[in-house]
Amino acid sequence: MNSRTRIKICGLREPAHVEAAVLAGADALGFVFYAKSVRAVTLEQASALVELLPPFVTPVGLFVNADPNVIDAALRAIPQLLLQFHGDEAPAECERWGRPYLRALAVRPETNLLDCARRHPHAQALLLDAPVEGYGGGGKVFDWSLLKPSANSPVVLSGGLNADNVADGIRRVRPWAVDVSSGVEQTRGVKSPDLIRRFCAAVRAADAAQTTGLPPHENL
Ligand SMILES: O=C(O)c1ccccc1N[C@@H]1O[C@H](COP(=O)(O)O)[C@@H](O)[C@H]1O
């Protein structure tokens, strides 16, 4: 059993929101290096935000079919960056950095997770998202029943999560971590400290419920 589901909050752009996520107990914070996203940050912005992180909080750089020079520059500026590939990158493009990475994939009925895991032997985890236009960040939930629950599988559950549905996702999928962007925003692209706190509290309550055997809502 996974006693503590790790939390990644993605798409941060403001120091106040970084602070709120850290105080709420986030394990990883995502910075979007994808110019077409409403959550995009420059390398300078991301570097300044990463400087606010305390030890043991991991900065994650999200890339979508990025030019290798962009990734190279990000790694030079923020060497501790965990890479997240959220586009059509082939396994070799993910592996070439010799760095830990998350491989995002859109879950469809025909998706074969074992096959994806085999093609990404060095991925720290597969990050499971909903099929959406624009690669991700669409706030859409995919059909969780397509997955088999497994306490040991290092998957990151993502796609349309929020404080109201994350406990159900944890109970049904048993992911290593959960990842949220739209679900902790007051308006598209603008994070809400209150929603960040509520999301993290809901994850902790779901974990407690799994430990005690009580349904998640009993612990809220
Ligand atoms: O956040 C974005 O704008 C984004 C753009 C392109 C690819 C991925 C993106 N975000 C990631 O998408 C998933 C799901 O997000 P949501 O919670 O459904 O909004 C998550 O990993 C984001 O980091």
PDB file of C-alpha atoms and ligand atoms in Angstrom:
ATOM      1  CA  MET A   1       0.000   0.000   0.000  1.00  0.00           C
ATOM      2  CA  ASN A   2       1.183   3.495  -0.828  1.00  0.00           C
ATOM      3  CA  SER A   3       0.973   5.247   2.536  1.00  0.00           C
ATOM      4  CA  ARG A   4       1.684   8.730   1.197  1.00  0.00           C
ATOM      5  CA  THR A   5       0.617   9.704  -2.265  1.00  0.00           C
ATOM      6  CA  ARG A   6       3.097  12.220  -3.660  1.00  0.00           C
ATOM      7  CA  ILE A   7       1.699  15.501  -4.945  1.00  0.00           C
ATOM      8  CA  LYS A   8       2.795  17.474  -7.966  1.00  0.00           C
ATOM      9  CA  ILE A   9       1.277  20.892  -8.613  1.00  0.00           C
ATOM     10  CA  CYS A  10       1.924  22.003 -12.170  1.00  0.00           C
ATOM     11  CA  GLY A  11       1.911  25.264 -14.076  1.00  0.00           C
ATOM     12  CA  LEU A  12       3.171  27.620 -11.366  1.00  0.00           C
ATOM     13  CA  ARG A  13       4.037  31.173 -12.373  1.00  0.00           C
ATOM     14  CA  GLU A  14       3.840  33.261  -9.195  1.00  0.00           C
ATOM     15  CA  PRO A  15       5.995  33.253  -6.032  1.00  0.00           C
ATOM     16  CA  ALA A  16       2.866  33.359  -3.829  1.00  0.00           C
ATOM     17  CA  HIS A  17       1.539  30.207  -5.474  1.00  0.00           C
ATOM     18  CA  VAL A  18       4.863  28.423  -5.123  1.00  0.00           C
ATOM     19  CA  GLU A  19       4.832  29.317  -1.436  1.00  0.00           C
ATOM     20  CA  ALA A  20       1.243  28.107  -1.027  1.00  0.00           C
ATOM     21  CA  ALA A  21       2.039  24.786  -2.720  1.00  0.00           C
ATOM     22  CA  VAL A  22       5.151  24.205  -0.599  1.00  0.00           C
ATOM     23  CA  LEU A  23       3.310  25.041   2.627  1.00  0.00           C
ATOM     24  CA  ALA A  24       0.424  22.789   1.626  1.00  0.00           C
ATOM     25  CA  GLY A  25       2.863  19.871   1.301  1.00  0.00           C
ATOM     26  CA  ALA A  26       3.513  19.542  -2.428  1.00  0.00           C
ATOM     27  CA  ASP A  27       6.412  17.210  -3.281  1.00  0.00           C
ATOM     28  CA  ALA A  28       7.017  18.537  -6.780  1.00  0.00           C
ATOM     29  CA  LEU A  29       6.236  21.738  -8.640  1.00  0.00           C
ATOM     30  CA  GLY A  30       5.923  21.876 -12.406  1.00  0.00           C
ATOM     31  CA  PHE A  31       7.106  24.672 -14.665  1.00  0.00           C
ATOM     32  CA  VAL A  32       5.755  24.715 -18.201  1.00  0.00           C
ATOM     33  CA  PHE A  33       8.368  25.370 -20.897  1.00  0.00           C
ATOM     34  CA  TYR A  34       5.836  25.282 -23.711  1.00  0.00           C
ATOM     35  CA  ALA A  35       5.175  28.632 -25.301  1.00  0.00           C
ATOM     36  CA  LYS A  36       1.656  27.707 -26.457  1.00  0.00           C
ATOM     37  CA  SER A  37       0.453  27.064 -22.909  1.00  0.00           C
ATOM     38  CA  VAL A  38      -1.319  29.733 -20.851  1.00  0.00           C
ATOM     39  CA  ARG A  39       0.958  28.546 -18.034  1.00  0.00           C
ATOM     40  CA  ALA A  40       4.221  29.010 -19.920  1.00  0.00           C
ATOM     41  CA  VAL A  41       7.177  30.496 -18.060  1.00  0.00           C
ATOM     42  CA  THR A  42      10.476  31.785 -19.329  1.00  0.00           C
ATOM     43  CA  LEU A  43      13.685  30.228 -18.107  1.00  0.00           C
ATOM     44  CA  GLU A  44      14.349  33.363 -16.071  1.00  0.00           C
ATOM     45  CA  GLN A  45      10.939  33.165 -14.374  1.00  0.00           C
ATOM     46  CA  ALA A  46      11.321  29.455 -13.659  1.00  0.00           C
ATOM     47  CA  SER A  47      14.837  29.907 -12.268  1.00  0.00           C
ATOM     48  CA  ALA A  48      13.629  32.591  -9.864  1.00  0.00           C
ATOM     49  CA  LEU A  49      10.720  30.407  -8.718  1.00  0.00           C
ATOM     50  CA  VAL A  50      12.947  27.364  -8.240  1.00  0.00           C
ATOM     51  CA  GLU A  51      15.165  29.411  -5.926  1.00  0.00           C
ATOM     52  CA  LEU A  52      12.204  29.609  -3.535  1.00  0.00           C
ATOM     53  CA  LEU A  53      12.006  25.842  -3.128  1.00  0.00           C
ATOM     54  CA  PRO A  54      13.176  24.245   0.112  1.00  0.00           C
ATOM     55  CA  PRO A  55      15.095  20.949   0.160  1.00  0.00           C
ATOM     56  CA  PHE A  56      13.190  17.834  -0.904  1.00  0.00           C
ATOM     57  CA  VAL A  57      10.739  19.676  -3.153  1.00  0.00           C
ATOM     58  CA  THR A  58      11.461  18.712  -6.750  1.00  0.00           C
ATOM     59  CA  PRO A  59      11.223  21.179  -9.624  1.00  0.00           C
ATOM     60  CA  VAL A  60       9.813  19.578 -12.769  1.00  0.00           C
ATOM     61  CA  GLY A  61      10.280  21.027 -16.249  1.00  0.00           C
ATOM     62  CA  LEU A  62       7.415  20.256 -18.620  1.00  0.00           C
ATOM     63  CA  PHE A  63       8.318  20.121 -22.324  1.00  0.00           C
ATOM     64  CA  VAL A  64       6.221  19.515 -25.420  1.00  0.00           C
ATOM     65  CA  ASN A  65       8.249  18.578 -28.513  1.00  0.00           C
ATOM     66  CA  ALA A  66      10.888  21.082 -27.420  1.00  0.00           C
ATOM     67  CA  ASP A  67      13.994  21.915 -29.368  1.00  0.00           C
ATOM     68  CA  PRO A  68      16.907  20.129 -27.628  1.00  0.00           C
ATOM     69  CA  ASN A  69      18.568  23.525 -27.137  1.00  0.00           C
ATOM     70  CA  VAL A  70      15.653  24.596 -24.968  1.00  0.00           C
ATOM     71  CA  ILE A  71      15.989  21.525 -22.751  1.00  0.00           C
ATOM     72  CA  ASP A  72      19.741  21.911 -22.641  1.00  0.00           C
ATOM     73  CA  ALA A  73      19.433  25.550 -21.526  1.00  0.00           C
ATOM     74  CA  ALA A  74      16.880  24.595 -18.863  1.00  0.00           C
ATOM     75  CA  LEU A  75      19.153  21.881 -17.474  1.00  0.00           C
ATOM     76  CA  ARG A  76      22.106  24.254 -17.375  1.00  0.00           C
ATOM     77  CA  ALA A  77      20.098  26.881 -15.494  1.00  0.00           C
ATOM     78  CA  ILE A  78      18.280  24.418 -13.199  1.00  0.00           C
ATOM     79  CA  PRO A  79      20.454  21.267 -12.938  1.00  0.00           C
ATOM     80  CA  GLN A  80      18.120  19.565 -10.474  1.00  0.00           C
ATOM     81  CA  LEU A  81      15.199  19.713 -12.916  1.00  0.00           C
ATOM     82  CA  LEU A  82      13.192  16.521 -13.352  1.00  0.00           C
ATOM     83  CA  LEU A  83      12.143  16.355 -17.009  1.00  0.00           C
ATOM     84  CA  GLN A  84       8.515  15.788 -17.997  1.00  0.00           C
ATOM     85  CA  PHE A  85       7.908  14.951 -21.659  1.00  0.00           C
ATOM     86  CA  HIS A  86       4.313  15.726 -22.579  1.00  0.00           C
ATOM     87  CA  GLY A  87       4.414  15.743 -26.375  1.00  0.00           C
ATOM     88  CA  ASP A  88       5.218  13.265 -29.137  1.00  0.00           C
ATOM     89  CA  GLU A  89       8.844  12.749 -28.081  1.00  0.00           C
ATOM     90  CA  ALA A  90      10.215   9.358 -29.105  1.00  0.00           C
ATOM     91  CA  PRO A  91      11.831   7.249 -26.364  1.00  0.00           C
ATOM     92  CA  ALA A  92      15.325   8.150 -27.640  1.00  0.00           C
ATOM     93  CA  GLU A  93      14.551  11.877 -27.251  1.00  0.00           C
ATOM     94  CA  CYS A  94      13.515  11.311 -23.639  1.00  0.00           C
ATOM     95  CA  GLU A  95      16.497   9.095 -22.867  1.00  0.00           C
ATOM     96  CA  ARG A  96      19.203  11.186 -24.524  1.00  0.00           C
ATOM     97  CA  TRP A  97      19.695  13.426 -21.481  1.00  0.00           C
ATOM     98  CA  GLY A  98      20.693  10.555 -19.237  1.00  0.00           C
ATOM     99  CA  ARG A  99      18.390  12.101 -16.654  1.00  0.00           C
ATOM    100  CA  PRO A 100      15.373  10.903 -14.724  1.00  0.00           C
ATOM    101  CA  TYR A 101      12.161  11.821 -16.497  1.00  0.00           C
ATOM    102  CA  LEU A 102       8.386  11.456 -16.472  1.00  0.00           C
ATOM    103  CA  ARG A 103       6.775  10.264 -19.692  1.00  0.00           C
ATOM    104  CA  ALA A 104       3.237  11.596 -20.121  1.00  0.00           C
ATOM    105  CA  LEU A 105       0.754   9.645 -22.131  1.00  0.00           C
ATOM    106  CA  ALA A 106      -2.877  10.086 -23.009  1.00  0.00           C
ATOM    107  CA  VAL A 107      -4.852   7.066 -21.864  1.00  0.00           C
ATOM    108  CA  ARG A 108      -7.216   5.627 -24.469  1.00  0.00           C
ATOM    109  CA  PRO A 109      -8.960   2.228 -24.574  1.00  0.00           C
ATOM    110  CA  GLU A 110      -6.200   0.886 -26.823  1.00  0.00           C
ATOM    111  CA  THR A 111      -3.328   2.194 -24.627  1.00  0.00           C
ATOM    112  CA  ASN A 112      -0.961  -0.548 -23.527  1.00  0.00           C
ATOM    113  CA  LEU A 113       0.798   0.670 -20.391  1.00  0.00           C
ATOM    114  CA  LEU A 114       3.181  -2.274 -20.204  1.00  0.00           C
ATOM    115  CA  ASP A 115       4.304  -1.597 -23.737  1.00  0.00           C
ATOM    116  CA  CYS A 116       4.832   2.119 -22.930  1.00  0.00           C
ATOM    117  CA  ALA A 117       6.811   1.215 -19.826  1.00  0.00           C
ATOM    118  CA  ARG A 118       8.986  -1.151 -21.862  1.00  0.00           C
ATOM    119  CA  ARG A 119       9.728   1.577 -24.396  1.00  0.00           C
ATOM    120  CA  HIS A 120      10.742   3.948 -21.572  1.00  0.00           C
ATOM    121  CA  PRO A 121      12.894   1.739 -19.329  1.00  0.00           C
ATOM    122  CA  HIS A 122      14.522   4.728 -17.631  1.00  0.00           C
ATOM    123  CA  ALA A 123      11.397   6.773 -17.031  1.00  0.00           C
ATOM    124  CA  GLN A 124      10.881   7.377 -13.321  1.00  0.00           C
ATOM    125  CA  ALA A 125       7.162   7.028 -13.933  1.00  0.00           C
ATOM    126  CA  LEU A 126       4.498   7.143 -16.577  1.00  0.00           C
ATOM    127  CA  LEU A 127       2.255  10.159 -16.133  1.00  0.00           C
ATOM    128  CA  LEU A 128      -1.263   9.242 -17.162  1.00  0.00           C
ATOM    129  CA  ASP A 129      -3.340  12.024 -18.644  1.00  0.00           C
ATOM    130  CA  ALA A 130      -6.558  12.396 -20.597  1.00  0.00           C
ATOM    131  CA  PRO A 131      -6.466  12.742 -24.376  1.00  0.00           C
ATOM    132  CA  VAL A 132      -7.004  16.473 -24.941  1.00  0.00           C
ATOM    133  CA  GLU A 133      -6.358  19.040 -27.618  1.00  0.00           C
ATOM    134  CA  GLY A 134      -3.088  20.856 -27.095  1.00  0.00           C
ATOM    135  CA  TYR A 135      -1.318  17.915 -25.402  1.00  0.00           C
ATOM    136  CA  GLY A 136      -2.367  18.549 -21.791  1.00  0.00           C
ATOM    137  CA  GLY A 137      -3.543  20.872 -19.102  1.00  0.00           C
ATOM    138  CA  GLY A 138      -7.095  20.471 -20.353  1.00  0.00           C
ATOM    139  CA  GLY A 139      -8.797  19.647 -17.056  1.00  0.00           C
ATOM    140  CA  LYS A 140     -10.290  16.450 -18.499  1.00  0.00           C
ATOM    141  CA  VAL A 141     -10.589  13.167 -16.601  1.00  0.00           C
ATOM    142  CA  PHE A 142      -9.931   9.929 -18.492  1.00  0.00           C
ATOM    143  CA  ASP A 143     -11.653   6.614 -17.877  1.00  0.00           C
ATOM    144  CA  TRP A 144      -9.830   5.275 -14.805  1.00  0.00           C
ATOM    145  CA  SER A 145     -11.441   1.878 -15.251  1.00  0.00           C
ATOM    146  CA  LEU A 146      -9.023   1.350 -18.163  1.00  0.00           C
ATOM    147  CA  LEU A 147      -6.267   0.916 -15.551  1.00  0.00           C
ATOM    148  CA  LYS A 148      -5.631  -1.981 -13.252  1.00  0.00           C
ATOM    149  CA  PRO A 149      -5.014  -0.907  -9.619  1.00  0.00           C
ATOM    150  CA  SER A 150      -1.509  -1.750  -8.448  1.00  0.00           C
ATOM    151  CA  ALA A 151       0.072  -0.468  -5.243  1.00  0.00           C
ATOM    152  CA  ASN A 152       3.551  -0.830  -6.692  1.00  0.00           C
ATOM    153  CA  SER A 153       3.208   0.688 -10.132  1.00  0.00           C
ATOM    154  CA  PRO A 154       5.002   4.011 -10.261  1.00  0.00           C
ATOM    155  CA  VAL A 155       2.313   5.893 -12.149  1.00  0.00           C
ATOM    156  CA  VAL A 156       1.406   9.527 -11.755  1.00  0.00           C
ATOM    157  CA  LEU A 157      -2.331  10.064 -12.069  1.00  0.00           C
ATOM    158  CA  SER A 158      -3.216  13.270 -13.838  1.00  0.00           C
ATOM    159  CA  GLY A 159      -5.943  14.806 -15.970  1.00  0.00           C
ATOM    160  CA  GLY A 160      -8.820  16.810 -14.563  1.00  0.00           C
ATOM    161  CA  LEU A 161      -8.049  16.152 -10.914  1.00  0.00           C
ATOM    162  CA  ASN A 162      -9.355  18.516  -8.229  1.00  0.00           C
ATOM    163  CA  ALA A 163     -10.108  18.509  -4.500  1.00  0.00           C
ATOM    164  CA  ASP A 164     -13.455  16.808  -5.091  1.00  0.00           C
ATOM    165  CA  ASN A 165     -12.346  13.861  -7.236  1.00  0.00           C
ATOM    166  CA  VAL A 166      -8.732  13.177  -6.223  1.00  0.00           C
ATOM    167  CA  ALA A 167      -9.666  10.863  -3.332  1.00  0.00           C
ATOM    168  CA  ASP A 168     -11.678   8.713  -5.706  1.00  0.00           C
ATOM    169  CA  GLY A 169      -8.747   8.616  -8.129  1.00  0.00           C
ATOM    170  CA  ILE A 170      -6.344   7.550  -5.383  1.00  0.00           C
ATOM    171  CA  ARG A 171      -8.702   4.855  -4.141  1.00  0.00           C
ATOM    172  CA  ARG A 172      -9.332   3.453  -7.603  1.00  0.00           C
ATOM    173  CA  VAL A 173      -5.950   3.808  -9.302  1.00  0.00           C
ATOM    174  CA  ARG A 174      -3.553   3.694  -6.318  1.00  0.00           C
ATOM    175  CA  PRO A 175      -0.996   5.924  -8.061  1.00  0.00           C
ATOM    176  CA  TRP A 176       2.452   6.732  -6.714  1.00  0.00           C
ATOM    177  CA  ALA A 177       1.643  10.420  -7.199  1.00  0.00           C
ATOM    178  CA  VAL A 178      -1.065  12.760  -8.411  1.00  0.00           C
ATOM    179  CA  ASP A 179      -0.554  15.763 -10.635  1.00  0.00           C
ATOM    180  CA  VAL A 180      -2.884  18.751 -10.972  1.00  0.00           C
ATOM    181  CA  SER A 181      -2.976  21.979 -12.893  1.00  0.00           C
ATOM    182  CA  SER A 182      -6.442  23.233 -13.979  1.00  0.00           C
ATOM    183  CA  GLY A 183      -8.106  21.859 -10.851  1.00  0.00           C
ATOM    184  CA  VAL A 184      -6.270  24.293  -8.568  1.00  0.00           C
ATOM    185  CA  GLU A 185      -6.947  27.391 -10.681  1.00  0.00           C
ATOM    186  CA  GLN A 186      -9.417  30.185  -9.999  1.00  0.00           C
ATOM    187  CA  THR A 187      -9.392  31.176 -13.680  1.00  0.00           C
ATOM    188  CA  ARG A 188      -7.617  29.472 -16.579  1.00  0.00           C
ATOM    189  CA  GLY A 189      -3.876  29.662 -15.970  1.00  0.00           C
ATOM    190  CA  VAL A 190      -4.141  31.447 -12.597  1.00  0.00           C
ATOM    191  CA  LYS A 191      -3.568  29.298  -9.526  1.00  0.00           C
ATOM    192  CA  SER A 192      -5.616  29.642  -6.339  1.00  0.00           C
ATOM    193  CA  PRO A 193      -3.761  29.192  -3.009  1.00  0.00           C
ATOM    194  CA  ASP A 194      -7.015  28.077  -1.427  1.00  0.00           C
ATOM    195  CA  LEU A 195      -7.660  25.397  -4.077  1.00  0.00           C
ATOM    196  CA  ILE A 196      -4.039  24.235  -3.774  1.00  0.00           C
ATOM    197  CA  ARG A 197      -4.526  23.793  -0.012  1.00  0.00           C
ATOM    198  CA  ARG A 198      -7.845  22.006  -0.503  1.00  0.00           C
ATOM    199  CA  PHE A 199      -6.313  19.661  -3.075  1.00  0.00           C
ATOM    200  CA  CYS A 200      -3.387  18.705  -0.838  1.00  0.00           C
ATOM    201  CA  ALA A 201      -5.708  18.208   2.138  1.00  0.00           C
ATOM    202  CA  ALA A 202      -7.930  15.939   0.069  1.00  0.00           C
ATOM    203  CA  VAL A 203      -4.909  13.810  -0.909  1.00  0.00           C
ATOM    204  CA  ARG A 204      -3.820  13.481   2.726  1.00  0.00           C
ATOM    205  CA  ALA A 205      -7.367  12.555   3.747  1.00  0.00           C
ATOM    206  CA  ALA A 206      -7.506   9.917   1.019  1.00  0.00           C
ATOM    207  CA  ASP A 207      -4.195   8.466   2.217  1.00  0.00           C
ATOM    208  CA  ALA A 208      -5.438   8.369   5.795  1.00  0.00           C
ATOM    209  CA  ALA A 209      -8.610   6.643   4.682  1.00  0.00           C
ATOM    210  CA  GLN A 210      -6.614   3.964   2.843  1.00  0.00           C
ATOM    211  CA  THR A 211      -4.545   3.350   5.961  1.00  0.00           C
ATOM    212  CA  THR A 212      -7.521   3.159   8.281  1.00  0.00           C
ATOM    213  CA  GLY A 213      -9.827   1.439   5.836  1.00  0.00           C
ATOM    214  CA  LEU A 214     -12.395   4.218   6.213  1.00  0.00           C
ATOM    215  CA  PRO A 215     -13.847   5.690   3.031  1.00  0.00           C
ATOM    216  CA  PRO A 216     -12.027   8.966   2.137  1.00  0.00           C
ATOM    217  CA  HIS A 217     -14.967  11.250   2.976  1.00  0.00           C
ATOM    218  CA  GLU A 218     -14.991   9.991   6.575  1.00  0.00           C
ATOM    219  CA  ASN A 219     -11.635  11.671   7.092  1.00  0.00           C
ATOM    220  CA  LEU A 220     -12.338  15.039   5.485  1.00  0.00           C
TER     221      LEU A 220
HETATM  222  O1  LIG B   1      -0.570  22.875 -18.333  1.00  0.00           O
HETATM  223  C1  LIG B   1      -0.498  22.986 -19.543  1.00  0.00           C
HETATM  224  O2  LIG B   1      -0.854  24.031 -20.117  1.00  0.00           O
HETATM  225  C2  LIG B   1      -0.003  21.854 -20.376  1.00  0.00           C
HETATM  226  C3  LIG B   1       0.275  22.089 -21.714  1.00  0.00           C
HETATM  227  C4  LIG B   1       0.747  21.072 -22.512  1.00  0.00           C
HETATM  228  C5  LIG B   1       0.968  19.819 -21.978  1.00  0.00           C
HETATM  229  C6  LIG B   1       0.683  19.561 -20.649  1.00  0.00           C
HETATM  230  C7  LIG B   1       0.198  20.565 -19.833  1.00  0.00           C
HETATM  231  N1  LIG B   1      -0.122  20.340 -18.501  1.00  0.00           N
HETATM  232  C8  LIG B   1      -0.149  19.062 -17.867  1.00  0.00           C
HETATM  233  O3  LIG B   1      -1.308  18.336 -18.216  1.00  0.00           O
HETATM  234  C9  LIG B   1      -1.660  17.454 -17.152  1.00  0.00           C
HETATM  235  C10 LIG B   1      -3.125  17.561 -16.820  1.00  0.00           C
HETATM  236  O4  LIG B   1      -3.455  18.845 -16.422  1.00  0.00           O
HETATM  237  P1  LIG B   1      -4.886  19.225 -15.798  1.00  0.00           P
HETATM  238  O5  LIG B   1      -4.775  19.007 -14.317  1.00  0.00           O
HETATM  239  O6  LIG B   1      -5.901  18.364 -16.448  1.00  0.00           O
HETATM  240  O7  LIG B   1      -5.063  20.659 -16.126  1.00  0.00           O
HETATM  241  C11 LIG B   1      -0.745  17.824 -16.007  1.00  0.00           C
HETATM  242  O8  LIG B   1       0.345  16.919 -15.991  1.00  0.00           O
HETATM  243  C12 LIG B   1      -0.221  19.170 -16.375  1.00  0.00           C
HETATM  244  O9  LIG B   1       1.043  19.312 -15.838  1.00  0.00           O
END
